[in-house]
mmCIF file of C-alpha atoms in Angstrom:
data_model
loop_
_atom_site.group_PDB
_atom_site.id
_atom_site.type_symbol
_atom_site.label_atom_id
_atom_site.label_comp_id
_atom_site.label_asym_id
_atom_site.label_seq_id
_atom_site.Cartn_x
_atom_site.Cartn_y
_atom_site.Cartn_z
ATOM 1 C CA MET A 12 8.641 -1.998 14.150
ATOM 2 C CA ASP A 13 6.112 -4.764 14.372
ATOM 3 C CA PRO A 14 4.000 -5.533 11.315
ATOM 4 C CA TYR A 15 0.470 -4.172 11.241
ATOM 5 C CA ALA A 16 -1.074 -7.658 10.903
ATOM 6 C CA THR A 17 -0.327 -11.143 12.183
ATOM 7 C CA VAL A 18 0.354 -14.337 10.269
ATOM 8 C CA THR A 19 -2.937 -15.716 11.614
ATOM 9 C CA GLU A 20 -4.810 -12.684 10.226
ATOM 10 C CA LEU A 21 -2.991 -13.002 6.898
ATOM 11 C CA ASN A 22 -3.773 -16.701 6.565
ATOM 12 C CA ALA A 23 -7.445 -16.014 7.327
ATOM 13 C CA TYR A 24 -7.522 -13.198 4.745
ATOM 14 C CA LEU A 25 -5.874 -15.078 1.880
ATOM 15 C CA ASP A 26 -7.347 -17.913 -0.143
ATOM 16 C CA GLU A 27 -4.076 -19.862 0.084
ATOM 17 C CA PRO A 28 -1.105 -19.559 2.424
ATOM 18 C CA VAL A 29 2.020 -17.841 1.096
ATOM 19 C CA ASP A 30 5.673 -18.719 1.478
ATOM 20 C CA ASN A 31 7.315 -16.765 4.296
ATOM 21 C CA PRO A 32 4.275 -14.803 5.510
ATOM 22 C CA GLU A 33 6.340 -12.993 8.160
ATOM 23 C CA ARG A 34 8.575 -11.458 5.499
ATOM 24 C CA MET A 35 5.565 -10.490 3.364
ATOM 25 C CA LEU A 36 3.851 -8.834 6.347
ATOM 26 C CA ASN A 37 7.014 -6.935 7.257
ATOM 27 C CA ARG A 38 7.411 -5.685 3.683
ATOM 28 C CA ALA A 39 3.748 -4.738 3.395
ATOM 29 C CA SER A 40 3.780 -2.942 6.754
ATOM 30 C CA ARG A 41 6.906 -1.027 5.717
ATOM 31 C CA ARG A 42 5.197 0.031 2.475
ATOM 32 C CA VAL A 43 2.028 1.140 4.332
ATOM 33 C CA ARG A 44 4.182 3.012 6.854
ATOM 34 C CA GLY A 45 6.007 4.699 3.965
ATOM 35 C CA ALA A 46 2.720 5.789 2.399
ATOM 36 C CA LEU A 47 1.860 7.543 5.669
ATOM 37 C CA LEU A 48 5.249 9.155 6.158
ATOM 38 C CA SER A 49 3.913 12.645 6.901
ATOM 39 C CA ALA A 50 0.747 11.537 8.700
ATOM 40 C CA ILE A 51 0.427 11.809 12.445
ATOM 41 C CA TYR A 52 -1.616 9.021 13.947
ATOM 42 C CA ASP A 53 -1.858 6.784 16.991
ATOM 43 C CA ARG A 54 -1.445 3.219 15.775
ATOM 44 C CA THR A 55 -2.927 1.936 19.047
ATOM 45 C CA GLU A 56 -6.262 3.715 18.459
ATOM 46 C CA PRO A 57 -8.668 0.872 17.488
ATOM 47 C CA ASP A 58 -9.991 2.359 14.215
ATOM 48 C CA THR A 59 -6.496 3.366 13.105
ATOM 49 C CA ALA A 60 -5.041 -0.027 14.030
ATOM 50 C CA ALA A 61 -7.826 -1.728 12.047
ATOM 51 C CA ALA A 62 -7.169 0.470 8.984
ATOM 52 C CA LEU A 63 -3.423 -0.210 9.135
ATOM 53 C CA ARG A 64 -4.074 -3.949 9.485
ATOM 54 C CA ASP A 65 -6.634 -4.039 6.678
ATOM 55 C CA ALA A 66 -4.476 -1.990 4.282
ATOM 56 C CA THR A 67 -1.532 -4.302 4.998
ATOM 57 C CA LEU A 68 -3.618 -7.423 4.436
ATOM 58 C CA GLU A 69 -5.059 -5.997 1.219
ATOM 59 C CA LEU A 70 -1.548 -5.277 -0.054
ATOM 60 C CA CYS A 71 -0.438 -8.826 0.788
ATOM 61 C CA ALA A 72 -3.513 -10.200 -0.994
ATOM 62 C CA TRP A 73 -2.737 -8.083 -4.062
ATOM 63 C CA TRP A 74 0.820 -9.358 -4.111
ATOM 64 C CA ALA A 75 -0.328 -12.985 -3.648
ATOM 65 C CA ASP A 76 -2.960 -12.632 -6.397
ATOM 66 C CA ASN A 77 -0.269 -11.344 -8.753
ATOM 67 C CA GLY A 78 2.398 -13.917 -7.865
ATOM 68 C CA MET A 79 4.564 -11.441 -5.961
ATOM 69 C CA ASP A 80 6.004 -11.237 -2.468
ATOM 70 C CA GLY A 81 6.805 -7.542 -2.126
ATOM 71 C CA SER A 82 10.439 -7.827 -3.164
ATOM 72 C CA GLU A 83 9.719 -6.135 -6.499
ATOM 73 C CA GLN A 84 11.309 -2.694 -6.900
ATOM 74 C CA ASP A 85 8.023 -0.765 -6.798
ATOM 75 C CA GLY A 86 6.061 -3.463 -4.977
ATOM 76 C CA GLY A 87 4.674 -4.449 -8.360
ATOM 77 C CA ILE A 88 2.212 -1.583 -8.214
ATOM 78 C CA GLY A 89 3.608 0.490 -11.067
ATOM 79 C CA ASP A 90 2.294 3.842 -12.175
ATOM 80 C CA PRO A 91 -1.225 4.045 -13.638
ATOM 81 C CA ARG A 92 -0.073 6.990 -15.742
ATOM 82 C CA ALA A 93 2.371 4.676 -17.499
ATOM 83 C CA TRP A 94 2.559 4.537 -21.253
ATOM 84 C CA THR A 95 -0.517 4.384 -23.407
ATOM 85 C CA SER A 96 1.507 4.493 -26.602
ATOM 86 C CA VAL A 97 5.251 4.119 -27.119
ATOM 87 C CA ALA A 98 7.185 3.722 -30.343
ATOM 88 C CA ALA A 99 10.885 3.060 -30.851
ATOM 89 C CA GLY A 100 11.853 2.362 -34.433
ATOM 90 C CA PRO A 101 9.847 -0.590 -35.714
ATOM 91 C CA ILE A 102 8.536 -1.426 -32.198
ATOM 92 C CA SER A 103 5.238 0.081 -31.108
ATOM 93 C CA LEU A 104 3.454 -0.574 -27.811
ATOM 94 C CA GLY A 105 0.043 0.666 -26.766
ATOM 95 C CA GLY A 106 -2.355 0.230 -23.907
ATOM 96 C CA GLY A 107 -0.481 0.176 -20.648
ATOM 97 C CA ARG A 108 -2.074 0.760 -17.305
ATOM 98 C CA THR A 109 -4.669 3.461 -17.647
ATOM 99 C CA GLY A 110 -6.481 2.839 -14.383
ATOM 100 C CA GLY A 111 -9.985 2.266 -15.685
ATOM 101 C CA ALA A 112 -11.939 -0.643 -17.105
ATOM 102 C CA GLY A 113 -12.890 1.403 -20.149
ATOM 103 C CA GLY A 114 -9.480 3.002 -20.627
ATOM 104 C CA GLY A 115 -8.752 6.685 -20.289
ATOM 105 C CA GLN A 116 -6.824 8.345 -17.514
ATOM 106 C CA ALA A 117 -6.338 6.871 -14.061
ATOM 107 C CA SER A 118 -8.619 8.147 -11.330
ATOM 108 C CA ALA A 119 -7.138 10.578 -8.832
ATOM 109 C CA THR A 120 -7.310 7.845 -6.196
ATOM 110 C CA ALA A 121 -5.532 5.315 -8.409
ATOM 111 C CA ALA A 122 -2.820 7.857 -9.186
ATOM 112 C CA ALA A 123 -2.390 8.722 -5.483
ATOM 113 C CA ALA A 124 -2.282 5.018 -4.623
ATOM 114 C CA ALA A 125 0.407 4.393 -7.243
ATOM 115 C CA ARG A 126 2.464 7.328 -5.964
ATOM 116 C CA ALA A 127 2.173 5.828 -2.469
ATOM 117 C CA GLY A 128 3.258 2.433 -3.844
ATOM 118 C CA LEU A 129 -0.012 0.759 -2.847
ATOM 119 C CA PRO A 130 -2.818 -0.948 -4.729
ATOM 120 C CA GLU A 131 -5.937 1.191 -4.860
ATOM 121 C CA GLN A 132 -7.873 -0.905 -2.312
ATOM 122 C CA SER A 133 -5.120 -0.526 0.314
ATOM 123 C CA TYR A 134 -4.978 3.201 -0.316
ATOM 124 C CA LEU A 135 -8.763 3.542 -0.093
ATOM 125 C CA ILE A 136 -8.736 1.879 3.338
ATOM 126 C CA LEU A 137 -6.164 4.388 4.591
ATOM 127 C CA GLN A 138 -7.913 7.301 2.880
ATOM 128 C CA GLN A 139 -11.299 6.449 4.366
ATOM 129 C CA ALA A 140 -9.715 6.203 7.816
ATOM 130 C CA GLY A 141 -8.466 9.789 7.379
ATOM 131 C CA LEU A 142 -4.796 8.794 7.286
ATOM 132 C CA THR A 143 -3.877 10.189 3.845
ATOM 133 C CA GLY A 144 -3.905 13.597 2.235
ATOM 134 C CA HIS A 145 -1.823 15.317 4.889
ATOM 135 C CA GLY A 146 1.177 17.329 3.856
ATOM 136 C CA PRO A 147 4.278 17.503 6.009
ATOM 137 C CA ARG A 148 3.743 19.452 9.199
ATOM 138 C CA THR A 149 6.259 21.792 10.718
ATOM 139 C CA GLY A 150 6.525 23.520 14.039
ATOM 140 C CA PRO A 151 8.676 23.692 17.120
ATOM 141 C CA PRO A 152 9.948 20.377 18.497
ATOM 142 C CA GLY A 153 7.248 18.506 20.367
ATOM 143 C CA TRP A 154 4.343 20.661 19.123
ATOM 144 C CA TRP A 155 2.398 17.600 17.974
ATOM 145 C CA CYS A 156 2.465 15.863 21.369
#
């Protein structure tokens, strides 16, 4: 499938160009597509196409800001519910990604975004376009057409 954004759009969105923008856009589009696996949508509908493009660009920007290209196992997003305290023998780690500036638990949106493998801003774009929050749908073949 074609990526949800173009190299021209990516270059306009980012502060600095990235190496191999085509690959980054393909990876980001695949991740956005994966986050919407059970959603039914028409990618040619203008508002939907804009949300898919914007979420893809936001993901690319997040990767670029964090020195990544999307090849990382989890896209570099991680899980906001990750450790807040871990001890193994004499080694003790605290903190971790708690999802909020003041600490505490991750917001429901941040947790949903992490489960989808997206940064929160990408997920919010899709959520506000009505593309998330849908469980798998079942029915006879062709019922959704």
